[in-house]
mmCIF file of C-alpha atoms in Angstrom:
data_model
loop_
_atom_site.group_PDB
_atom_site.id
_atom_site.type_symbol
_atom_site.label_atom_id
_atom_site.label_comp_id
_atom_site.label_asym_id
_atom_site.label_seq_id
_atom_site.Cartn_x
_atom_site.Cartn_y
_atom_site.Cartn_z
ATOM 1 C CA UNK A 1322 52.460 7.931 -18.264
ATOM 2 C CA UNK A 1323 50.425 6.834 -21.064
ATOM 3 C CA UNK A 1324 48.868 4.127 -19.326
ATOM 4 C CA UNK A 1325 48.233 6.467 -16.432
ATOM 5 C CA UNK A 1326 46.142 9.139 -18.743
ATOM 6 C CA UNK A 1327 44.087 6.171 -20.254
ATOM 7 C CA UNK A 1328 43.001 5.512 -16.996
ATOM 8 C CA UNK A 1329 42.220 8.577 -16.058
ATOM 9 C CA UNK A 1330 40.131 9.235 -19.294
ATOM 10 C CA UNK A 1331 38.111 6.253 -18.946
ATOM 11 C CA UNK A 1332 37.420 6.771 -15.502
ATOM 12 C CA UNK A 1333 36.375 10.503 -16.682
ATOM 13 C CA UNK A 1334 34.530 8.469 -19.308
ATOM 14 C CA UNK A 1335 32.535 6.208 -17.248
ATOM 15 C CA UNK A 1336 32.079 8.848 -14.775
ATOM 16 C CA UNK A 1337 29.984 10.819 -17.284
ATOM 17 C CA UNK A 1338 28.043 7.557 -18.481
ATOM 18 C CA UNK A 1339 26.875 7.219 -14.751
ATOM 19 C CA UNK A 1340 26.295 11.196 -14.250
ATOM 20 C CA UNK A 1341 24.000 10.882 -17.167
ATOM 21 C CA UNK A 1342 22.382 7.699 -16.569
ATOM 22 C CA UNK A 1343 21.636 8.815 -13.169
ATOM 23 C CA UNK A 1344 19.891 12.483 -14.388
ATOM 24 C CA UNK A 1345 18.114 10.115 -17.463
ATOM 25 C CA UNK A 1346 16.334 7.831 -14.285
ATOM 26 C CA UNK A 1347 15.828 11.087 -11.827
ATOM 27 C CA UNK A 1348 14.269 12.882 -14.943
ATOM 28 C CA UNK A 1349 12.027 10.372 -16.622
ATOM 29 C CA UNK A 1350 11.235 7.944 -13.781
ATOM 30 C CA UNK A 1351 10.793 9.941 -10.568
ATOM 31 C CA UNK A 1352 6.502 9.902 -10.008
ATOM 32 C CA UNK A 1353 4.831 12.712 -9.867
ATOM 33 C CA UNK A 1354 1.851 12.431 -8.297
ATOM 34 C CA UNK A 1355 -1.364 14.676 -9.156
ATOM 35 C CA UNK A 1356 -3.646 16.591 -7.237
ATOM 36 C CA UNK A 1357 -6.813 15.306 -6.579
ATOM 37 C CA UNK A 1358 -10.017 16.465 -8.449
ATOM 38 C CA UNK A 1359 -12.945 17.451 -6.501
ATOM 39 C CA UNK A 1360 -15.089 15.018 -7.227
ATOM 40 C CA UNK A 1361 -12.265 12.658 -5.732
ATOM 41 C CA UNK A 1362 -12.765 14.044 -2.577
ATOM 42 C CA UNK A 1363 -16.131 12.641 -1.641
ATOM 43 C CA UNK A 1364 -17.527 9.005 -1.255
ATOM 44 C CA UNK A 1365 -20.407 6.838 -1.319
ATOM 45 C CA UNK A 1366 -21.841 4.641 1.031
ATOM 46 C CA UNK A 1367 -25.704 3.182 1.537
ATOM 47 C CA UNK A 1368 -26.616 6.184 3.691
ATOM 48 C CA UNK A 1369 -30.503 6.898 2.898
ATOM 49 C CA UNK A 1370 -30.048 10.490 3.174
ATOM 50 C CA UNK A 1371 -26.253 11.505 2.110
ATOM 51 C CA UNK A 1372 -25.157 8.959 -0.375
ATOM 52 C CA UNK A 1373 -22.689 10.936 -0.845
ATOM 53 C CA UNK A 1374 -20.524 12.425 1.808
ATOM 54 C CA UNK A 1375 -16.808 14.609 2.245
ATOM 55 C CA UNK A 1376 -14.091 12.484 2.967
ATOM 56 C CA UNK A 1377 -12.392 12.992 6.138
ATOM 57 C CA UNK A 1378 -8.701 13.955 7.139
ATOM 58 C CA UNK A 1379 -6.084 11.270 8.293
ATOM 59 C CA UNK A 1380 -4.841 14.552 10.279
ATOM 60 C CA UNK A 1381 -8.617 14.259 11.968
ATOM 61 C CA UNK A 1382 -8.638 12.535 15.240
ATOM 62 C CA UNK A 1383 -9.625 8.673 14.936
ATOM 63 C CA UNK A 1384 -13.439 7.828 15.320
ATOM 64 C CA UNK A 1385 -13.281 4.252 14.417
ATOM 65 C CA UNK A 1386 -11.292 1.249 15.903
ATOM 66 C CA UNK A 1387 -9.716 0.492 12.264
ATOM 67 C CA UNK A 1388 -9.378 1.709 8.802
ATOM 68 C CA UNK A 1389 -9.748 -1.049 6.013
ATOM 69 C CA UNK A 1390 -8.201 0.335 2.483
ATOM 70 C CA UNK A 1391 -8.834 -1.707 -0.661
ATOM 71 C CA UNK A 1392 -7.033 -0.446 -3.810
ATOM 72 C CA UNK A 1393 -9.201 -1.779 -6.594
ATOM 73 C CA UNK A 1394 -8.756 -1.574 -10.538
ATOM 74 C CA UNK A 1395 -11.390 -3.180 -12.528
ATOM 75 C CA UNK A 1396 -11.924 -5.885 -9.467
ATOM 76 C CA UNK A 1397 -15.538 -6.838 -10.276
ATOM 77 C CA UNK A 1398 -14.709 -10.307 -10.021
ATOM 78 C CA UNK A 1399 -12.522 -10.578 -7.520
ATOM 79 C CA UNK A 1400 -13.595 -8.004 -4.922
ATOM 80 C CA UNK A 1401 -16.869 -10.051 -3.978
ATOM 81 C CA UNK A 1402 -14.533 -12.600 -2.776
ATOM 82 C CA UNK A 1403 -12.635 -9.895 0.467
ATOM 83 C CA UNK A 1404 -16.103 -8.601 0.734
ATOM 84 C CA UNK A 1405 -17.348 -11.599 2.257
ATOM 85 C CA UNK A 1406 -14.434 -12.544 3.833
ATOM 86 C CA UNK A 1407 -14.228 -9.231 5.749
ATOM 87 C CA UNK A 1408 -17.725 -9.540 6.229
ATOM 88 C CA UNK A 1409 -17.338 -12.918 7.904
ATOM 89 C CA UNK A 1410 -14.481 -11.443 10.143
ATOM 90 C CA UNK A 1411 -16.021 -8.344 11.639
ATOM 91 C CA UNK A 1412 -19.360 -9.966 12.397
ATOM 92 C CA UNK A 1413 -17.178 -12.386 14.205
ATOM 93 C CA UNK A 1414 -15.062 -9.937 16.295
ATOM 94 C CA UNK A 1415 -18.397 -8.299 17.114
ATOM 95 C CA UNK A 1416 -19.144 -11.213 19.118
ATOM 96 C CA UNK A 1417 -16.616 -10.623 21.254
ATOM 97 C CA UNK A 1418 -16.046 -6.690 21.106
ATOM 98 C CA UNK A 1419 -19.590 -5.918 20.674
ATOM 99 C CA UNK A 1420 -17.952 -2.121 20.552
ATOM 100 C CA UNK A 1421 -15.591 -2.655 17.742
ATOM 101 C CA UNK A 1422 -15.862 -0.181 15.355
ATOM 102 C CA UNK A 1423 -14.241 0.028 11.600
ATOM 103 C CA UNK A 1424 -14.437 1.743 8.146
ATOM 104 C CA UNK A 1425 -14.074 0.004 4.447
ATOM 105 C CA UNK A 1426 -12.595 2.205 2.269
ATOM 106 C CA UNK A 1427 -12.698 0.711 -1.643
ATOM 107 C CA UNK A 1428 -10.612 3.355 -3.622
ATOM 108 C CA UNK A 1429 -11.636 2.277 -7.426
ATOM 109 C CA UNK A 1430 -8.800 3.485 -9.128
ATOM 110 C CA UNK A 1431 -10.231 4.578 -12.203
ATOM 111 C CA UNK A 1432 -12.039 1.009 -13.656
ATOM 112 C CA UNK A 1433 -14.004 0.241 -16.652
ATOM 113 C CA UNK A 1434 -15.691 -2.263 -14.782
ATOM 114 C CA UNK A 1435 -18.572 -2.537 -12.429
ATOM 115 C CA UNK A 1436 -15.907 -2.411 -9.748
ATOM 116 C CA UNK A 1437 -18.057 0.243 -7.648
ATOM 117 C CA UNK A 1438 -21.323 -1.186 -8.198
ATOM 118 C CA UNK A 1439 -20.511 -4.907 -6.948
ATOM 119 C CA UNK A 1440 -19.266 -2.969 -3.633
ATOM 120 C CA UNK A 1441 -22.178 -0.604 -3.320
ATOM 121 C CA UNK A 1442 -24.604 -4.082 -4.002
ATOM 122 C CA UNK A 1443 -22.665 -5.728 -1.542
ATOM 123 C CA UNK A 1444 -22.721 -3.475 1.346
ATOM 124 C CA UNK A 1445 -27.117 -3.066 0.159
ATOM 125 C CA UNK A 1446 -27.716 -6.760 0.593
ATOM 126 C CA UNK A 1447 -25.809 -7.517 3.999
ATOM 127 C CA UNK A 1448 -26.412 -3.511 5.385
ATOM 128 C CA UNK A 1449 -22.813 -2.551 5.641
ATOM 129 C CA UNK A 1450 -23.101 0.999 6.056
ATOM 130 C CA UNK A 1451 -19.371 1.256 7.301
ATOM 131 C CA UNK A 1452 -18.680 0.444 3.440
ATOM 132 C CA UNK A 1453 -17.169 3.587 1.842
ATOM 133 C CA UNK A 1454 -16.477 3.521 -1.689
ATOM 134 C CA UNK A 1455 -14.330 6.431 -3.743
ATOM 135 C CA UNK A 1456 -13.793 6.861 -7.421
ATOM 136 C CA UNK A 1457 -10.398 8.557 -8.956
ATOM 137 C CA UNK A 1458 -11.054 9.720 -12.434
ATOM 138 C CA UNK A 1459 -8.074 8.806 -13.853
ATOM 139 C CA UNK A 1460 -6.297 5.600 -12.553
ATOM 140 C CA UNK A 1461 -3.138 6.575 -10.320
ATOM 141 C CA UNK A 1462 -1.684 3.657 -9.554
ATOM 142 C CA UNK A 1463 -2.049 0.737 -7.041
ATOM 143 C CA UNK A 1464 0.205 2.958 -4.512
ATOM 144 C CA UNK A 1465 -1.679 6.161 -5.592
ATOM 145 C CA UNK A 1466 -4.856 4.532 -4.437
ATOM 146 C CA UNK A 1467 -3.474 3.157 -1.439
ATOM 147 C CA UNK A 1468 -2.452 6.337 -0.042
ATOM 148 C CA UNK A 1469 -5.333 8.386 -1.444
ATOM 149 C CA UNK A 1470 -7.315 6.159 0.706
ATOM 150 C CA UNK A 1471 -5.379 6.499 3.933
ATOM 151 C CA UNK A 1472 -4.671 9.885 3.696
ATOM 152 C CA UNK A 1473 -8.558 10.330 4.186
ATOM 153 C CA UNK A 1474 -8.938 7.415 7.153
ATOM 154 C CA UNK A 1475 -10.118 7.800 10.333
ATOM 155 C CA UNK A 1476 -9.246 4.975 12.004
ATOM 156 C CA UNK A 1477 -6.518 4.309 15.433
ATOM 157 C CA UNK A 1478 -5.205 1.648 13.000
ATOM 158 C CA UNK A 1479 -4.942 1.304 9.059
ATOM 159 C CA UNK A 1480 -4.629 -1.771 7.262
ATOM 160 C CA UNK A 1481 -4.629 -2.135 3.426
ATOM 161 C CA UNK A 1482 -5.197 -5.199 1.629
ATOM 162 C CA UNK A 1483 -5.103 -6.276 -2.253
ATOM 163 C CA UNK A 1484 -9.010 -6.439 -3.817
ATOM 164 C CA UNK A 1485 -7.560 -10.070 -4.837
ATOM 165 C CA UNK A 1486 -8.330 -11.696 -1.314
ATOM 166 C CA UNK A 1487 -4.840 -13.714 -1.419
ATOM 167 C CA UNK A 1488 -4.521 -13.429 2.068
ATOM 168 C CA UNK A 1489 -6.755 -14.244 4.816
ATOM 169 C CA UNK A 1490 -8.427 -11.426 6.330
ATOM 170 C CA UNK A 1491 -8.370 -12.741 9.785
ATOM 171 C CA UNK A 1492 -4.451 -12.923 9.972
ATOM 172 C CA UNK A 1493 -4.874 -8.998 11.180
ATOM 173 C CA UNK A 1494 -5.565 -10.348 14.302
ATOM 174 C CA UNK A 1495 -2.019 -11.201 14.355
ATOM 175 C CA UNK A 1496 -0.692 -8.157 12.641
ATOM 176 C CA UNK A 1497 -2.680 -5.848 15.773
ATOM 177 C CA UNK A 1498 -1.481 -8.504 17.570
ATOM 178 C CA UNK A 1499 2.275 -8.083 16.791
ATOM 179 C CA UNK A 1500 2.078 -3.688 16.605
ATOM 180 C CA UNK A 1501 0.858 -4.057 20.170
ATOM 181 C CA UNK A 1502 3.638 -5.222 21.476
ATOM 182 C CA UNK A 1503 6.142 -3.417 19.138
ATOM 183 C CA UNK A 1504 5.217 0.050 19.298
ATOM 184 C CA UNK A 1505 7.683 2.542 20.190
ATOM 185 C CA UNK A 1506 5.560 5.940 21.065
ATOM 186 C CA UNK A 1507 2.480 4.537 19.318
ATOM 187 C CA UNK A 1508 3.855 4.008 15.795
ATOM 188 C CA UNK A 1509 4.626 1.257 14.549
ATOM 189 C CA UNK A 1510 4.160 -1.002 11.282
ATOM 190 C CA UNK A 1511 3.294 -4.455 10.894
ATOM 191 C CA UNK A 1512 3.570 -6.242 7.532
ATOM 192 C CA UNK A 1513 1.668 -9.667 6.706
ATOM 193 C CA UNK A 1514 4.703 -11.558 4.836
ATOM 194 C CA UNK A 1515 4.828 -14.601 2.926
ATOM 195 C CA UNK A 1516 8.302 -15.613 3.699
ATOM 196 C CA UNK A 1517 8.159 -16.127 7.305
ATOM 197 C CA UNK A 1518 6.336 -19.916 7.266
ATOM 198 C CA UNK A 1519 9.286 -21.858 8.598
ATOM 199 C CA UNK A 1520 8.369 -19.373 11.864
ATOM 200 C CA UNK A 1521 4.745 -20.520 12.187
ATOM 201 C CA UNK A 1522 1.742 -22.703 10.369
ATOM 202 C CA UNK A 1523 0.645 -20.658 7.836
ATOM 203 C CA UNK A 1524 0.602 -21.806 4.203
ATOM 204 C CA UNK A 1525 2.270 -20.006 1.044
ATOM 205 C CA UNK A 1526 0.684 -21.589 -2.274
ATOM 206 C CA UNK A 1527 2.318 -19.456 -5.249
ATOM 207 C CA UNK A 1528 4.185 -20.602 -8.950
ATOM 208 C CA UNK A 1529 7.861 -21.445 -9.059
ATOM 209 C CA UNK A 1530 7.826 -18.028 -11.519
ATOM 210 C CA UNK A 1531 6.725 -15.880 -9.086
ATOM 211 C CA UNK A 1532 8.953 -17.634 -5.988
ATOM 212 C CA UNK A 1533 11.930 -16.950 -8.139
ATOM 213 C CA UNK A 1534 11.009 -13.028 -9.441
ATOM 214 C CA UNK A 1535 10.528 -12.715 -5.200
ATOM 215 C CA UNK A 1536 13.780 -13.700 -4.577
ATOM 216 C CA UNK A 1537 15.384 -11.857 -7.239
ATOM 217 C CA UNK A 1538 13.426 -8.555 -6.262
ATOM 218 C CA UNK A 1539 14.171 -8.941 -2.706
ATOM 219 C CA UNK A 1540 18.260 -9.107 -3.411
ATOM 220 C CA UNK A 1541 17.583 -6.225 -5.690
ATOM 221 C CA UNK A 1542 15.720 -4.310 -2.715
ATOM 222 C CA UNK A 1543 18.697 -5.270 -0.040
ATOM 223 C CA UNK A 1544 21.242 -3.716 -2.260
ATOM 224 C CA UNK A 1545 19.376 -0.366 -2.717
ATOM 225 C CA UNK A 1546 19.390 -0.294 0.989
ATOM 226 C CA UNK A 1547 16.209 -1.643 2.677
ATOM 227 C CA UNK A 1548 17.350 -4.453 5.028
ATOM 228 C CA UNK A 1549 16.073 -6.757 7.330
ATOM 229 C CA UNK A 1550 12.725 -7.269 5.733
ATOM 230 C CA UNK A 1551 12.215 -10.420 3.976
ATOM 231 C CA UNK A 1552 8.995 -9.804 2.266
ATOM 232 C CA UNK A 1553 8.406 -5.794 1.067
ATOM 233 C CA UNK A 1554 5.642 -6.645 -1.687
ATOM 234 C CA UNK A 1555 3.111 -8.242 0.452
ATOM 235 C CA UNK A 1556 -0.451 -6.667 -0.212
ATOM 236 C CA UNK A 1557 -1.258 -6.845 3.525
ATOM 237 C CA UNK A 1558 0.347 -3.869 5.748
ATOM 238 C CA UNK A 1559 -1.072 -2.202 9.303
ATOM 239 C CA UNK A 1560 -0.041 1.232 10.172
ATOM 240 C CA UNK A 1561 -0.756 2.686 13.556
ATOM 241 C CA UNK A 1562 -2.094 5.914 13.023
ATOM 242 C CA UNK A 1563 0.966 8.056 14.599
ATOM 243 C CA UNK A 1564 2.831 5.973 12.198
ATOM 244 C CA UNK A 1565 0.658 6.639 9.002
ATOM 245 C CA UNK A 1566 0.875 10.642 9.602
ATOM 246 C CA UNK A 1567 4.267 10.170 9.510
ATOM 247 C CA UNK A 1568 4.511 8.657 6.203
ATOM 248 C CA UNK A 1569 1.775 9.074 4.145
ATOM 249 C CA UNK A 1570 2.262 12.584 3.423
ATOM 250 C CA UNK A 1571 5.735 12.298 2.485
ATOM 251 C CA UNK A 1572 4.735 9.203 -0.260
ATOM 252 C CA UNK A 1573 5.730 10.099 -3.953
ATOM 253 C CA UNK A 1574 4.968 6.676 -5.290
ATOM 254 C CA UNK A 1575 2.235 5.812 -6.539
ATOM 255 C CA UNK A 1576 3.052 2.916 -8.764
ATOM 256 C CA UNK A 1577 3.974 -0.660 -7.587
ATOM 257 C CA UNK A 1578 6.923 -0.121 -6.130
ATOM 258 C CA UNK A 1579 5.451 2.406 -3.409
ATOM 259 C CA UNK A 1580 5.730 -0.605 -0.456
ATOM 260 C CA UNK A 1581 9.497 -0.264 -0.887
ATOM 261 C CA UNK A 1582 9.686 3.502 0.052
ATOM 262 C CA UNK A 1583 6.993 3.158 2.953
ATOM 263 C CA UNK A 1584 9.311 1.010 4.324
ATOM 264 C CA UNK A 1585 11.726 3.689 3.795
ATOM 265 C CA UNK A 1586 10.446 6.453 5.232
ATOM 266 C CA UNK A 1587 9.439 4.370 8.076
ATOM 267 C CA UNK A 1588 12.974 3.523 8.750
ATOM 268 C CA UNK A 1589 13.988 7.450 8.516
ATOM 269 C CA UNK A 1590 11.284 8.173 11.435
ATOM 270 C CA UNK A 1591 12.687 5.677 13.355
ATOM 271 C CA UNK A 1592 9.464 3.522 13.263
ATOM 272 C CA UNK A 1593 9.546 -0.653 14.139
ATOM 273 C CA UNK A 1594 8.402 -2.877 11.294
ATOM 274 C CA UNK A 1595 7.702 -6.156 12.747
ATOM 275 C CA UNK A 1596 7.211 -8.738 10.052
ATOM 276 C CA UNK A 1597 4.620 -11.641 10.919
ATOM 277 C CA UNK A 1598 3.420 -14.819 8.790
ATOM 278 C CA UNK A 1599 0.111 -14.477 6.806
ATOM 279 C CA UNK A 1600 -1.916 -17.299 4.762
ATOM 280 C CA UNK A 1601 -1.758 -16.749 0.891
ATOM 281 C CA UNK A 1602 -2.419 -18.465 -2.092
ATOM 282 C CA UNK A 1603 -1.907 -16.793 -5.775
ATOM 283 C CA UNK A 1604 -4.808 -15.604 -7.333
ATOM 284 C CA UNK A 1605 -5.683 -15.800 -10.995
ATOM 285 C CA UNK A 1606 -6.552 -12.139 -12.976
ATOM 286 C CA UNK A 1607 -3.637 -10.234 -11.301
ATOM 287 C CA UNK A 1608 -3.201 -6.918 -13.440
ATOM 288 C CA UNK A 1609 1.365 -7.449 -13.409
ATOM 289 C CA UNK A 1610 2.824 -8.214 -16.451
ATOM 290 C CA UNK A 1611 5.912 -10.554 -15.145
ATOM 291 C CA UNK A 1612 8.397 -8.689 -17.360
ATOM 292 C CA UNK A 1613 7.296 -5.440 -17.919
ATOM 293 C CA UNK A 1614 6.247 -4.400 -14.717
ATOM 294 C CA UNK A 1615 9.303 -6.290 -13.379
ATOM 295 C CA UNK A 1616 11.658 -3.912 -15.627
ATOM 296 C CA UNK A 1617 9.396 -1.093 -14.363
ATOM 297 C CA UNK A 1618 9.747 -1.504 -10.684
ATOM 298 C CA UNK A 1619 13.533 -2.241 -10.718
ATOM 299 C CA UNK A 1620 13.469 1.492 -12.675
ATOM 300 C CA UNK A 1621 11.282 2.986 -10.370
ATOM 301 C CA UNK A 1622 13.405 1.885 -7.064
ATOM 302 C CA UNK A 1623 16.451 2.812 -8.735
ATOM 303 C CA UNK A 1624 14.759 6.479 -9.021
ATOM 304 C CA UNK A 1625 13.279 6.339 -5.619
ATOM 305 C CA UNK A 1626 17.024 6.140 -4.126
ATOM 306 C CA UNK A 1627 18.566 8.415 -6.070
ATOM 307 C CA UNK A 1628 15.880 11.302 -5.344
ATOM 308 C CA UNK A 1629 16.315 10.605 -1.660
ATOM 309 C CA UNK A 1630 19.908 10.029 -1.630
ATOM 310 C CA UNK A 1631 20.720 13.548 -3.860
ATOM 311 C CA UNK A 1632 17.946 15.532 -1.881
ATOM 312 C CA UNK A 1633 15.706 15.801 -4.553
ATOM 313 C CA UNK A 1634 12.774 14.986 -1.833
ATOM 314 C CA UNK A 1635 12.509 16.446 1.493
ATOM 315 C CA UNK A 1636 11.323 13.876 4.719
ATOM 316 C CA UNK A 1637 9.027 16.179 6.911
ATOM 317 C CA UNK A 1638 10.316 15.029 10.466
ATOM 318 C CA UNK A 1639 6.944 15.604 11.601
ATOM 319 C CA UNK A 1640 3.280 14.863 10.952
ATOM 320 C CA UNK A 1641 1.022 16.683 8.348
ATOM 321 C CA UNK A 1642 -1.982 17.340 7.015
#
């Protein structure tokens, strides 16, 4: 009988640990995101006459072939770099859709840096006046600028990239490529991964560090419940537009770990994610600290699931504004 009560108690005990634990995460780690201030809702470009314009809607029809986001935080080094290699790929596709249209989007997300300026130079000197570039006040959050920046696209697809350049720009080729053929009633998702090269040619050049935190991260993802995709971190994601209404608006993330519960919410709406083999190679100057943000994300994805499983957050089942 004894026995029998100090089981019970402990279970009673740990019970209460994990009921606590659990309200600690939900109450300290869940995001939430801020509105955006007016001056966020406006960008610049090289127009002559309205250098600065109103952002448009992602609930707006499309008036461009694709949508090209680029979260950037204190990138003045790097961004040059996917400038010109975006550059290189449009001018390329022109030749052979002289009709293709497209938007760059660069969301600075709050830098101390020139990070605006070497864009605005950039699109100057080679006349890119499909160059858009937005500036948050106060920095959100690589997530928080990635959907800031779709949430005002106006493209039939949307892509988002890291300001880094790791991957090569033309492997969206592939990624249209790929959503073409897996769409299911026009939304779909394709994700550039960087696990996939035993599938195809491409080439994966990244430290034995980093390989390992992947792997660890990825068994940590499976066992919160996102399944069957091998790479979730990968800076290089395509959205059909039906697909992006759907998930966008329902985003609460806005820190690293915001990949993991797009994939989420696209599984909830029922949307394919095909995954398909990308070229990258690490880049020097990333802004991750190994451990800390390491410790952060595992917190963050704990909190994600536990809002969604204990109905903290609401799914809209359809599209909105």
């Amino acid at each position: 009988m004894l026995t029998v009560e100090i089981l019970v108690s402990a279970a009673l005990g740990l019970a209460t640990v994990l009921a606590v634990c659990t309200g600690l995460v939900v109450r300290f780690k869940s995001p939430q995101p801020r509105q955006r201030e007016e001056s966020e809702n406006y960008f610049l470009c090289i127009d002559e006459k309205h250098e600065r314009q109103r952002l448009g809607s992602l609930s707006d029809e499309p008036t461009v072939d694709l949508s090209i986001i680029v979260p950037a935080y204190n990138e003045e080094e790097r961004l040059p770099v996917l400038l010109k290699d975006i550059r290189e790929y449009v001018t390329a596709r022109r030749q052979s859709e002289p009709k293709f249209s497209y938007e760059l989007i660069i969301m600075d997300d709050g830098s101390r840096d020139k990070t605006v300026d070497v864009a605005m130079d950039f699109a100057r000197t080679h006349k890119m006046r499909e160059l858009k570039a937005v500036r948050h006040v106060i920095n959100r959050g690589k997530g928080g600028a990635v959907t800031q920046g779709i949430m005002c696209s106006l493209g039939r697809y949307i892509m988002f990239c890291d300001a880094d350049g790791a991957t090569r720009f033309s492997d969206i080729d592939a990624l249209l490529a790929q959503a073409k053929k897996s769409a299911i009633e026009g939304r779909v998702v394709a994700i550039g991964s960087r696990n996939n090269q035993a599938l195809s040619d491409t080439v994966v050049e990244r430290s034995h560090v980093r390989a390992f935190l992947q792997w660890g991260f990825h068994t940590y993802v499976t066992i919160l419940g996102v399944r069957g995709v091998r790479d979730t971190q990968c800076g290089f994601k395509l959205f059909s537009r039906e697909a992006a209404r759907r998930i966008f608006p329902n985003m609460h993330v806005e820190r690293f770990i915001f990949d993991v519960e797009i994939l989420l919410l696209a599984r909830y709406h029922h949307i394919p994610v095909a995954e398909v083999p990308v070229n990258w190679h690490e880049v020097a100057g990333s802004k991750m600290s190994i451990v800390r943000d390491s410790i952060q994300m595992a917190l963050d994805l704990l909190a994600v699931r536990l809002n969604y499983m204990l109905g903290n957050w609401k799914v809209s089942q359809t599209a909105k504004d």
